[in-house]
Amino acid sequence: MALVNPTALFYGTSIRTRPTNLLNPTQKLRPVSSSSLPSFSSVSAILTEKHQSNPSENNNLQTHLETPFNFDSYMLEKVNMVNEALDASVPLKDPIKIHESMRYSLLAGGKRIRPMMCIAACEIVGGNILNAMPAACAVEMIHTMSLVHDDLPCMDNDDFRRGKPISHKVYGEEMAVLTGDALLSLSFEHIATATKGVSKDRIVRAIGELARSVGSEGLVAGQVVDILSEGADVGLDHLEYIHIHKTAMLLESSVVIGAIMGGGSDQQIEKLRKFARSIGLLFQVVDDILDVTKSTEELGKTAGKDLLTDKTTYPKLLGIEKSREFAEKLNKEAQEQLSGFDRRKAAPLIALANYNAYRQN
């Protein structure tokens, strides 16, 4: 679970300060600028220490990671499209309190990796990204719901998320619970009512896929097993079960429903499912590595909390270097699933895979 710096004050605002920019229902989000995004395409700048210390290996890896398009520009364009669509998806209306709280958490920022995966999967099968945009918004709603609920006192009991006071610190615990509930239900409603140009059969299939990924055999299953495993000695298989369900399945679903909305064949969808499953597990392995190798300031969230809580992680079971090797293996396996697709259309997913492998926060 991502954890954020629990400082009493942040950017000069009290934890009870409300987001005044969200109180006006006519006010739009400001477009994201290139300076506010991480340099997604400059993967060579975020290589592991092992590769940085080996110039020849570093040069080979940079060649391997090059993409045939400007990924920074791609991400900037798509993030702004997603943010605009998210802004429109939750207008301020009665009851004002709940919709204000929903907007506060949903529009708080973030890399929008899951919506990007959804859009890129739609593109790789030849679809129009506008067909997948409601689904992209839906996966971000569900991701936000999981963060709001994870941060509650009965779960991870955190204070900050994405550099802002978390929902229950601003609106109270009761409203935070209801905010997560409302975002979850809205995600399915939004796919069903806002998707255009896609057959009803595909829309129903996408809704079923998303529901499975977040329910008692998906995200919830991973969370339950994680809670029940606290303080216990667990092996790699057990840890992998937790992370596949808790983290990987929503990333997997993001890719799969993007391919469904884009008109992908069953064969294409299943190849993309395997790609996303590896990327989802990769995301968690890298998270575990960063938790013990980076500072709170570098991460923008609390570092070292896994160690303090004696949580089972990949570095704890494998060590840092073996964990990095495992991350490399997962990235390679994921990208092998894209070999049958048009290389140009696959470029965003390849770059997203590399970004997840070599990110620094």
PDB file of N, CA, C and O in Angstrom, residues 1-3 38-49 51-52 61 65 71 111 113-114 117 143 247 251 278-291 293-294 298-301 324 327-328 331 351-361:
ATOM      1  N   MET A   1       0.834  -1.196   0.000  1.00  0.00           N
ATOM      2  CA  MET A   1       0.000   0.000   0.000  1.00  0.00           C
ATOM      3  C   MET A   1       0.863   1.238   0.000  1.00  0.00           C
ATOM      4  O   MET A   1       1.841   1.314   0.707  1.00  0.00           O
ATOM      5  N   ALA A   2       0.492   2.199  -0.833  1.00  0.00           N
ATOM      6  CA  ALA A   2       1.257   3.436  -0.843  1.00  0.00           C
ATOM      7  C   ALA A   2       0.952   4.229   0.406  1.00  0.00           C
ATOM      8  O   ALA A   2      -0.180   4.375   0.808  1.00  0.00           O
ATOM      9  N   LEU A   3       2.007   4.750   1.056  1.00  0.00           N
ATOM     10  CA  LEU A   3       1.855   5.505   2.288  1.00  0.00           C
ATOM     11  C   LEU A   3       2.516   6.854   2.115  1.00  0.00           C
ATOM     12  O   LEU A   3       3.534   6.974   1.460  1.00  0.00           O
ATOM     13  N   PRO A  38       6.615  13.596 -13.997  1.00  0.00           N
ATOM     14  CA  PRO A  38       7.933  12.975 -14.016  1.00  0.00           C
ATOM     15  C   PRO A  38       8.353  12.736 -15.452  1.00  0.00           C
ATOM     16  O   PRO A  38       7.500  12.659 -16.339  1.00  0.00           O
ATOM     17  N   SER A  39       9.638  12.640 -15.711  1.00  0.00           N
ATOM     18  CA  SER A  39      10.118  12.418 -17.071  1.00  0.00           C
ATOM     19  C   SER A  39       9.978  10.944 -17.409  1.00  0.00           C
ATOM     20  O   SER A  39      10.876  10.149 -17.211  1.00  0.00           O
ATOM     21  N   PHE A  40       8.838  10.583 -17.934  1.00  0.00           N
ATOM     22  CA  PHE A  40       8.525   9.178 -18.165  1.00  0.00           C
ATOM     23  C   PHE A  40       9.478   8.548 -19.180  1.00  0.00           C
ATOM     24  O   PHE A  40       9.839   7.398 -19.053  1.00  0.00           O
ATOM     25  N   SER A  41       9.862   9.308 -20.201  1.00  0.00           N
ATOM     26  CA  SER A  41      10.671   8.709 -21.259  1.00  0.00           C
ATOM     27  C   SER A  41      12.149   8.671 -20.915  1.00  0.00           C
ATOM     28  O   SER A  41      12.916   7.951 -21.526  1.00  0.00           O
ATOM     29  N   SER A  42      12.573   9.457 -19.928  1.00  0.00           N
ATOM     30  CA  SER A  42      13.991   9.480 -19.567  1.00  0.00           C
ATOM     31  C   SER A  42      14.306   8.347 -18.604  1.00  0.00           C
ATOM     32  O   SER A  42      14.708   8.560 -17.474  1.00  0.00           O
ATOM     33  N   VAL A  43      14.109   7.146 -19.082  1.00  0.00           N
ATOM     34  CA  VAL A  43      14.273   5.984 -18.209  1.00  0.00           C
ATOM     35  C   VAL A  43      15.717   5.844 -17.754  1.00  0.00           C
ATOM     36  O   VAL A  43      15.994   5.357 -16.670  1.00  0.00           O
ATOM     37  N   SER A  44      16.672   6.312 -18.575  1.00  0.00           N
ATOM     38  CA  SER A  44      18.075   6.178 -18.194  1.00  0.00           C
ATOM     39  C   SER A  44      18.398   6.954 -16.936  1.00  0.00           C
ATOM     40  O   SER A  44      19.370   6.666 -16.250  1.00  0.00           O
ATOM     41  N   ALA A  45      17.574   7.957 -16.616  1.00  0.00           N
ATOM     42  CA  ALA A  45      17.812   8.762 -15.420  1.00  0.00           C
ATOM     43  C   ALA A  45      17.327   8.074 -14.156  1.00  0.00           C
ATOM     44  O   ALA A  45      17.612   8.537 -13.060  1.00  0.00           O
ATOM     45  N   ILE A  46      16.553   7.003 -14.306  1.00  0.00           N
ATOM     46  CA  ILE A  46      16.017   6.331 -13.123  1.00  0.00           C
ATOM     47  C   ILE A  46      16.349   4.843 -13.130  1.00  0.00           C
ATOM     48  O   ILE A  46      15.567   4.019 -12.724  1.00  0.00           O
ATOM     49  N   LEU A  47      17.540   4.515 -13.610  1.00  0.00           N
ATOM     50  CA  LEU A  47      17.982   3.134 -13.610  1.00  0.00           C
ATOM     51  C   LEU A  47      18.359   2.707 -12.200  1.00  0.00           C
ATOM     52  O   LEU A  47      18.634   3.529 -11.342  1.00  0.00           O
ATOM     53  N   THR A  48      18.401   1.419 -11.982  1.00  0.00           N
ATOM     54  CA  THR A  48      18.840   0.913 -10.684  1.00  0.00           C
ATOM     55  C   THR A  48      20.305   1.257 -10.479  1.00  0.00           C
ATOM     56  O   THR A  48      21.049   1.493 -11.438  1.00  0.00           O
ATOM     57  N   GLU A  49      20.727   1.282  -9.225  1.00  0.00           N
ATOM     58  CA  GLU A  49      22.115   1.610  -8.920  1.00  0.00           C
ATOM     59  C   GLU A  49      23.070   0.623  -9.597  1.00  0.00           C
ATOM     60  O   GLU A  49      24.168   0.981 -10.012  1.00  0.00           O
ATOM     61  N   HIS A  51      22.807  -0.753 -12.553  1.00  0.00           N
ATOM     62  CA  HIS A  51      23.027  -0.389 -13.942  1.00  0.00           C
ATOM     63  C   HIS A  51      23.788   0.921 -14.057  1.00  0.00           C
ATOM     64  O   HIS A  51      24.560   1.128 -14.989  1.00  0.00           O
ATOM     65  N   GLN A  52      23.556   1.829 -13.120  1.00  0.00           N
ATOM     66  CA  GLN A  52      24.251   3.100 -13.156  1.00  0.00           C
ATOM     67  C   GLN A  52      25.748   2.912 -12.941  1.00  0.00           C
ATOM     68  O   GLN A  52      26.548   3.712 -13.413  1.00  0.00           O
ATOM     69  N   LEU A  61      21.125  -1.131 -22.024  1.00  0.00           N
ATOM     70  CA  LEU A  61      19.778  -1.024 -21.497  1.00  0.00           C
ATOM     71  C   LEU A  61      19.068   0.189 -22.070  1.00  0.00           C
ATOM     72  O   LEU A  61      17.895   0.124 -22.412  1.00  0.00           O
ATOM     73  N   LEU A  65      15.554   0.315 -24.102  1.00  0.00           N
ATOM     74  CA  LEU A  65      14.397   1.031 -23.580  1.00  0.00           C
ATOM     75  C   LEU A  65      13.901   2.150 -24.479  1.00  0.00           C
ATOM     76  O   LEU A  65      12.876   2.740 -24.207  1.00  0.00           O
ATOM     77  N   PHE A  71       7.345   9.995 -25.356  1.00  0.00           N
ATOM     78  CA  PHE A  71       6.437   9.501 -24.328  1.00  0.00           C
ATOM     79  C   PHE A  71       6.011  10.596 -23.362  1.00  0.00           C
ATOM     80  O   PHE A  71       4.904  10.585 -22.844  1.00  0.00           O
ATOM     81  N   LYS A 111      -0.188   9.881 -10.842  1.00  0.00           N
ATOM     82  CA  LYS A 111       0.385   9.620 -12.160  1.00  0.00           C
ATOM     83  C   LYS A 111      -0.649   9.138 -13.173  1.00  0.00           C
ATOM     84  O   LYS A 111      -0.385   9.119 -14.368  1.00  0.00           O
ATOM     85  N   ILE A 113      -1.600   6.104 -13.760  1.00  0.00           N
ATOM     86  CA  ILE A 113      -1.054   4.942 -14.457  1.00  0.00           C
ATOM     87  C   ILE A 113      -2.157   4.021 -14.955  1.00  0.00           C
ATOM     88  O   ILE A 113      -2.118   3.527 -16.095  1.00  0.00           O
ATOM     89  N   ARG A 114      -3.165   3.758 -14.140  1.00  0.00           N
ATOM     90  CA  ARG A 114      -4.222   2.831 -14.536  1.00  0.00           C
ATOM     91  C   ARG A 114      -5.047   3.364 -15.713  1.00  0.00           C
ATOM     92  O   ARG A 114      -5.291   2.614 -16.665  1.00  0.00           O
ATOM     93  N   MET A 117      -2.894   2.961 -18.785  1.00  0.00           N
ATOM     94  CA  MET A 117      -2.859   1.573 -19.241  1.00  0.00           C
ATOM     95  C   MET A 117      -4.122   1.225 -20.024  1.00  0.00           C
ATOM     96  O   MET A 117      -4.081   0.537 -21.048  1.00  0.00           O
ATOM     97  N   HIS A 143      -9.511   2.922  -7.968  1.00  0.00           N
ATOM     98  CA  HIS A 143      -8.204   3.085  -7.325  1.00  0.00           C
ATOM     99  C   HIS A 143      -8.278   4.118  -6.206  1.00  0.00           C
ATOM    100  O   HIS A 143      -7.759   3.887  -5.102  1.00  0.00           O
ATOM    101  N   THR A 247      -2.932  -5.599  -5.797  1.00  0.00           N
ATOM    102  CA  THR A 247      -2.385  -4.562  -6.675  1.00  0.00           C
ATOM    103  C   THR A 247      -2.533  -4.911  -8.145  1.00  0.00           C
ATOM    104  O   THR A 247      -3.009  -4.102  -8.938  1.00  0.00           O
ATOM    105  N   LEU A 251      -4.703  -3.291 -12.085  1.00  0.00           N
ATOM    106  CA  LEU A 251      -3.916  -2.914 -13.253  1.00  0.00           C
ATOM    107  C   LEU A 251      -4.250  -3.822 -14.439  1.00  0.00           C
ATOM    108  O   LEU A 251      -4.389  -3.370 -15.579  1.00  0.00           O
ATOM    109  N   SER A 278       1.843  -9.341 -15.174  1.00  0.00           N
ATOM    110  CA  SER A 278       3.257  -9.190 -14.840  1.00  0.00           C
ATOM    111  C   SER A 278       3.581  -7.764 -14.422  1.00  0.00           C
ATOM    112  O   SER A 278       4.343  -7.540 -13.474  1.00  0.00           O
ATOM    113  N   ILE A 279       2.995  -6.783 -15.105  1.00  0.00           N
ATOM    114  CA  ILE A 279       3.246  -5.383 -14.784  1.00  0.00           C
ATOM    115  C   ILE A 279       2.689  -5.048 -13.399  1.00  0.00           C
ATOM    116  O   ILE A 279       3.294  -4.292 -12.630  1.00  0.00           O
ATOM    117  N   GLY A 280       1.540  -5.599 -13.070  1.00  0.00           N
ATOM    118  CA  GLY A 280       0.949  -5.348 -11.767  1.00  0.00           C
ATOM    119  C   GLY A 280       1.814  -5.858 -10.633  1.00  0.00           C
ATOM    120  O   GLY A 280       2.002  -5.184  -9.612  1.00  0.00           O
ATOM    121  N   LEU A 281       2.367  -7.064 -10.805  1.00  0.00           N
ATOM    122  CA  LEU A 281       3.256  -7.623  -9.791  1.00  0.00           C
ATOM    123  C   LEU A 281       4.569  -6.841  -9.761  1.00  0.00           C
ATOM    124  O   LEU A 281       5.123  -6.564  -8.687  1.00  0.00           O
ATOM    125  N   LEU A 282       5.042  -6.449 -10.936  1.00  0.00           N
ATOM    126  CA  LEU A 282       6.244  -5.627 -11.031  1.00  0.00           C
ATOM    127  C   LEU A 282       6.093  -4.332 -10.244  1.00  0.00           C
ATOM    128  O   LEU A 282       7.004  -3.899  -9.529  1.00  0.00           O
ATOM    129  N   PHE A 283       4.927  -3.706 -10.369  1.00  0.00           N
ATOM    130  CA  PHE A 283       4.658  -2.446  -9.670  1.00  0.00           C
ATOM    131  C   PHE A 283       4.874  -2.610  -8.165  1.00  0.00           C
ATOM    132  O   PHE A 283       5.480  -1.764  -7.512  1.00  0.00           O
ATOM    133  N   GLN A 284       4.396  -3.722  -7.601  1.00  0.00           N
ATOM    134  CA  GLN A 284       4.520  -3.935  -6.167  1.00  0.00           C
ATOM    135  C   GLN A 284       5.950  -4.271  -5.762  1.00  0.00           C
ATOM    136  O   GLN A 284       6.430  -3.832  -4.713  1.00  0.00           O
ATOM    137  N   VAL A 285       6.646  -5.063  -6.584  1.00  0.00           N
ATOM    138  CA  VAL A 285       8.041  -5.388  -6.285  1.00  0.00           C
ATOM    139  C   VAL A 285       8.869  -4.105  -6.216  1.00  0.00           C
ATOM    140  O   VAL A 285       9.670  -3.909  -5.290  1.00  0.00           O
ATOM    141  N   VAL A 286       8.667  -3.218  -7.191  1.00  0.00           N
ATOM    142  CA  VAL A 286       9.398  -1.949  -7.209  1.00  0.00           C
ATOM    143  C   VAL A 286       9.019  -1.103  -5.998  1.00  0.00           C
ATOM    144  O   VAL A 286       9.875  -0.465  -5.377  1.00  0.00           O
ATOM    145  N   ASP A 287       7.728  -1.079  -5.640  1.00  0.00           N
ATOM    146  CA  ASP A 287       7.292  -0.356  -4.449  1.00  0.00           C
ATOM    147  C   ASP A 287       8.047  -0.845  -3.205  1.00  0.00           C
ATOM    148  O   ASP A 287       8.487  -0.043  -2.376  1.00  0.00           O
ATOM    149  N   ASP A 288       8.167  -2.167  -3.079  1.00  0.00           N
ATOM    150  CA  ASP A 288       8.858  -2.745  -1.931  1.00  0.00           C
ATOM    151  C   ASP A 288      10.331  -2.331  -1.913  1.00  0.00           C
ATOM    152  O   ASP A 288      10.897  -2.041  -0.850  1.00  0.00           O
ATOM    153  N   ILE A 289      10.963  -2.317  -3.087  1.00  0.00           N
ATOM    154  CA  ILE A 289      12.368  -1.927  -3.178  1.00  0.00           C
ATOM    155  C   ILE A 289      12.542  -0.461  -2.793  1.00  0.00           C
ATOM    156  O   ILE A 289      13.433  -0.105  -2.013  1.00  0.00           O
ATOM    157  N   LEU A 290      11.688   0.390  -3.333  1.00  0.00           N
ATOM    158  CA  LEU A 290      11.806   1.821  -3.066  1.00  0.00           C
ATOM    159  C   LEU A 290      11.587   2.130  -1.589  1.00  0.00           C
ATOM    160  O   LEU A 290      12.198   3.047  -1.038  1.00  0.00           O
ATOM    161  N   ASP A 291      10.721   1.359  -0.931  1.00  0.00           N
ATOM    162  CA  ASP A 291      10.419   1.615   0.478  1.00  0.00           C
ATOM    163  C   ASP A 291      11.658   1.505   1.356  1.00  0.00           C
ATOM    164  O   ASP A 291      11.760   2.181   2.382  1.00  0.00           O
ATOM    165  N   THR A 293      14.948   1.721  -0.011  1.00  0.00           N
ATOM    166  CA  THR A 293      16.141   2.306  -0.629  1.00  0.00           C
ATOM    167  C   THR A 293      16.035   3.810  -0.827  1.00  0.00           C
ATOM    168  O   THR A 293      17.043   4.450  -1.162  1.00  0.00           O
ATOM    169  N   LYS A 294      14.862   4.383  -0.629  1.00  0.00           N
ATOM    170  CA  LYS A 294      14.670   5.818  -0.858  1.00  0.00           C
ATOM    171  C   LYS A 294      14.187   6.503   0.410  1.00  0.00           C
ATOM    172  O   LYS A 294      13.618   5.882   1.306  1.00  0.00           O
ATOM    173  N   GLU A 298      12.410  11.755  -1.191  1.00  0.00           N
ATOM    174  CA  GLU A 298      12.527  11.267  -2.563  1.00  0.00           C
ATOM    175  C   GLU A 298      11.228  10.614  -3.033  1.00  0.00           C
ATOM    176  O   GLU A 298      10.843  10.747  -4.201  1.00  0.00           O
ATOM    177  N   LEU A 299      10.558   9.909  -2.131  1.00  0.00           N
ATOM    178  CA  LEU A 299       9.349   9.185  -2.509  1.00  0.00           C
ATOM    179  C   LEU A 299       8.108  10.056  -2.512  1.00  0.00           C
ATOM    180  O   LEU A 299       7.143   9.773  -3.217  1.00  0.00           O
ATOM    181  N   GLY A 300       8.103  11.102  -1.685  1.00  0.00           N
ATOM    182  CA  GLY A 300       6.879  11.889  -1.519  1.00  0.00           C
ATOM    183  C   GLY A 300       5.863  11.157  -0.665  1.00  0.00           C
ATOM    184  O   GLY A 300       4.678  11.495  -0.644  1.00  0.00           O
ATOM    185  N   LYS A 301       6.302  10.143   0.033  1.00  0.00           N
ATOM    186  CA  LYS A 301       5.455   9.375   0.936  1.00  0.00           C
ATOM    187  C   LYS A 301       6.355   8.742   1.994  1.00  0.00           C
ATOM    188  O   LYS A 301       7.594   8.748   1.877  1.00  0.00           O
ATOM    189  N   ARG A 324      15.500  -6.899  -7.391  1.00  0.00           N
ATOM    190  CA  ARG A 324      15.698  -6.154  -8.638  1.00  0.00           C
ATOM    191  C   ARG A 324      15.750  -7.093  -9.840  1.00  0.00           C
ATOM    192  O   ARG A 324      15.212  -6.795 -10.901  1.00  0.00           O
ATOM    193  N   ALA A 327      12.280  -8.054 -10.649  1.00  0.00           N
ATOM    194  CA  ALA A 327      11.596  -6.967 -11.349  1.00  0.00           C
ATOM    195  C   ALA A 327      11.977  -6.964 -12.828  1.00  0.00           C
ATOM    196  O   ALA A 327      11.120  -6.800 -13.707  1.00  0.00           O
ATOM    197  N   GLU A 328      13.269  -7.157 -13.116  1.00  0.00           N
ATOM    198  CA  GLU A 328      13.725  -7.221 -14.512  1.00  0.00           C
ATOM    199  C   GLU A 328      13.042  -8.383 -15.248  1.00  0.00           C
ATOM    200  O   GLU A 328      12.628  -8.255 -16.404  1.00  0.00           O
ATOM    201  N   ASN A 331       9.403  -7.552 -16.043  1.00  0.00           N
ATOM    202  CA  ASN A 331       9.316  -6.589 -17.138  1.00  0.00           C
ATOM    203  C   ASN A 331       9.555  -7.280 -18.477  1.00  0.00           C
ATOM    204  O   ASN A 331       8.838  -7.041 -19.459  1.00  0.00           O
ATOM    205  N   ALA A 351       6.641   1.629 -23.009  1.00  0.00           N
ATOM    206  CA  ALA A 351       7.209   2.714 -22.216  1.00  0.00           C
ATOM    207  C   ALA A 351       6.632   2.724 -20.798  1.00  0.00           C
ATOM    208  O   ALA A 351       7.349   2.994 -19.829  1.00  0.00           O
ATOM    209  N   LEU A 352       5.342   2.437 -20.662  1.00  0.00           N
ATOM    210  CA  LEU A 352       4.731   2.367 -19.337  1.00  0.00           C
ATOM    211  C   LEU A 352       5.326   1.224 -18.523  1.00  0.00           C
ATOM    212  O   LEU A 352       5.545   1.350 -17.314  1.00  0.00           O
ATOM    213  N   ALA A 353       5.593   0.104 -19.188  1.00  0.00           N
ATOM    214  CA  ALA A 353       6.223  -1.022 -18.501  1.00  0.00           C
ATOM    215  C   ALA A 353       7.606  -0.629 -17.991  1.00  0.00           C
ATOM    216  O   ALA A 353       7.966  -0.892 -16.841  1.00  0.00           O
ATOM    217  N   ASN A 354       8.397   0.031 -18.849  1.00  0.00           N
ATOM    218  CA  ASN A 354       9.735   0.457 -18.452  1.00  0.00           C
ATOM    219  C   ASN A 354       9.685   1.520 -17.353  1.00  0.00           C
ATOM    220  O   ASN A 354      10.507   1.526 -16.443  1.00  0.00           O
ATOM    221  N   TYR A 355       8.707   2.399 -17.447  1.00  0.00           N
ATOM    222  CA  TYR A 355       8.576   3.416 -16.408  1.00  0.00           C
ATOM    223  C   TYR A 355       8.284   2.754 -15.055  1.00  0.00           C
ATOM    224  O   TYR A 355       8.882   3.099 -14.041  1.00  0.00           O
ATOM    225  N   ASN A 356       7.366   1.791 -15.041  1.00  0.00           N
ATOM    226  CA  ASN A 356       7.041   1.097 -13.800  1.00  0.00           C
ATOM    227  C   ASN A 356       8.263   0.341 -13.259  1.00  0.00           C
ATOM    228  O   ASN A 356       8.453   0.252 -12.038  1.00  0.00           O
ATOM    229  N   ALA A 357       9.094  -0.168 -14.151  1.00  0.00           N
ATOM    230  CA  ALA A 357      10.266  -0.932 -13.724  1.00  0.00           C
ATOM    231  C   ALA A 357      11.343  -0.047 -13.124  1.00  0.00           C
ATOM    232  O   ALA A 357      12.047  -0.463 -12.199  1.00  0.00           O
ATOM    233  N   TYR A 358      11.479   1.183 -13.622  1.00  0.00           N
ATOM    234  CA  TYR A 358      12.601   2.027 -13.229  1.00  0.00           C
ATOM    235  C   TYR A 358      12.199   3.327 -12.562  1.00  0.00           C
ATOM    236  O   TYR A 358      13.006   4.236 -12.399  1.00  0.00           O
ATOM    237  N   ARG A 359      10.943   3.409 -12.141  1.00  0.00           N
ATOM    238  CA  ARG A 359      10.495   4.629 -11.457  1.00  0.00           C
ATOM    239  C   ARG A 359      11.211   4.776 -10.125  1.00  0.00           C
ATOM    240  O   ARG A 359      11.710   3.799  -9.555  1.00  0.00           O
ATOM    241  N   GLN A 360      11.226   6.010  -9.621  1.00  0.00           N
ATOM    242  CA  GLN A 360      11.918   6.297  -8.381  1.00  0.00           C
ATOM    243  C   GLN A 360      10.986   6.762  -7.264  1.00  0.00           C
ATOM    244  O   GLN A 360      11.442   7.158  -6.193  1.00  0.00           O
ATOM    245  N   ASN A 361       9.675   6.735  -7.511  1.00  0.00           N
ATOM    246  CA  ASN A 361       8.709   7.048  -6.446  1.00  0.00           C
ATOM    247  C   ASN A 361       7.386   6.395  -6.767  1.00  0.00           C
ATOM    248  O   ASN A 361       7.259   5.719  -7.768  1.00  0.00           O
TER     249      ASN A 361
END
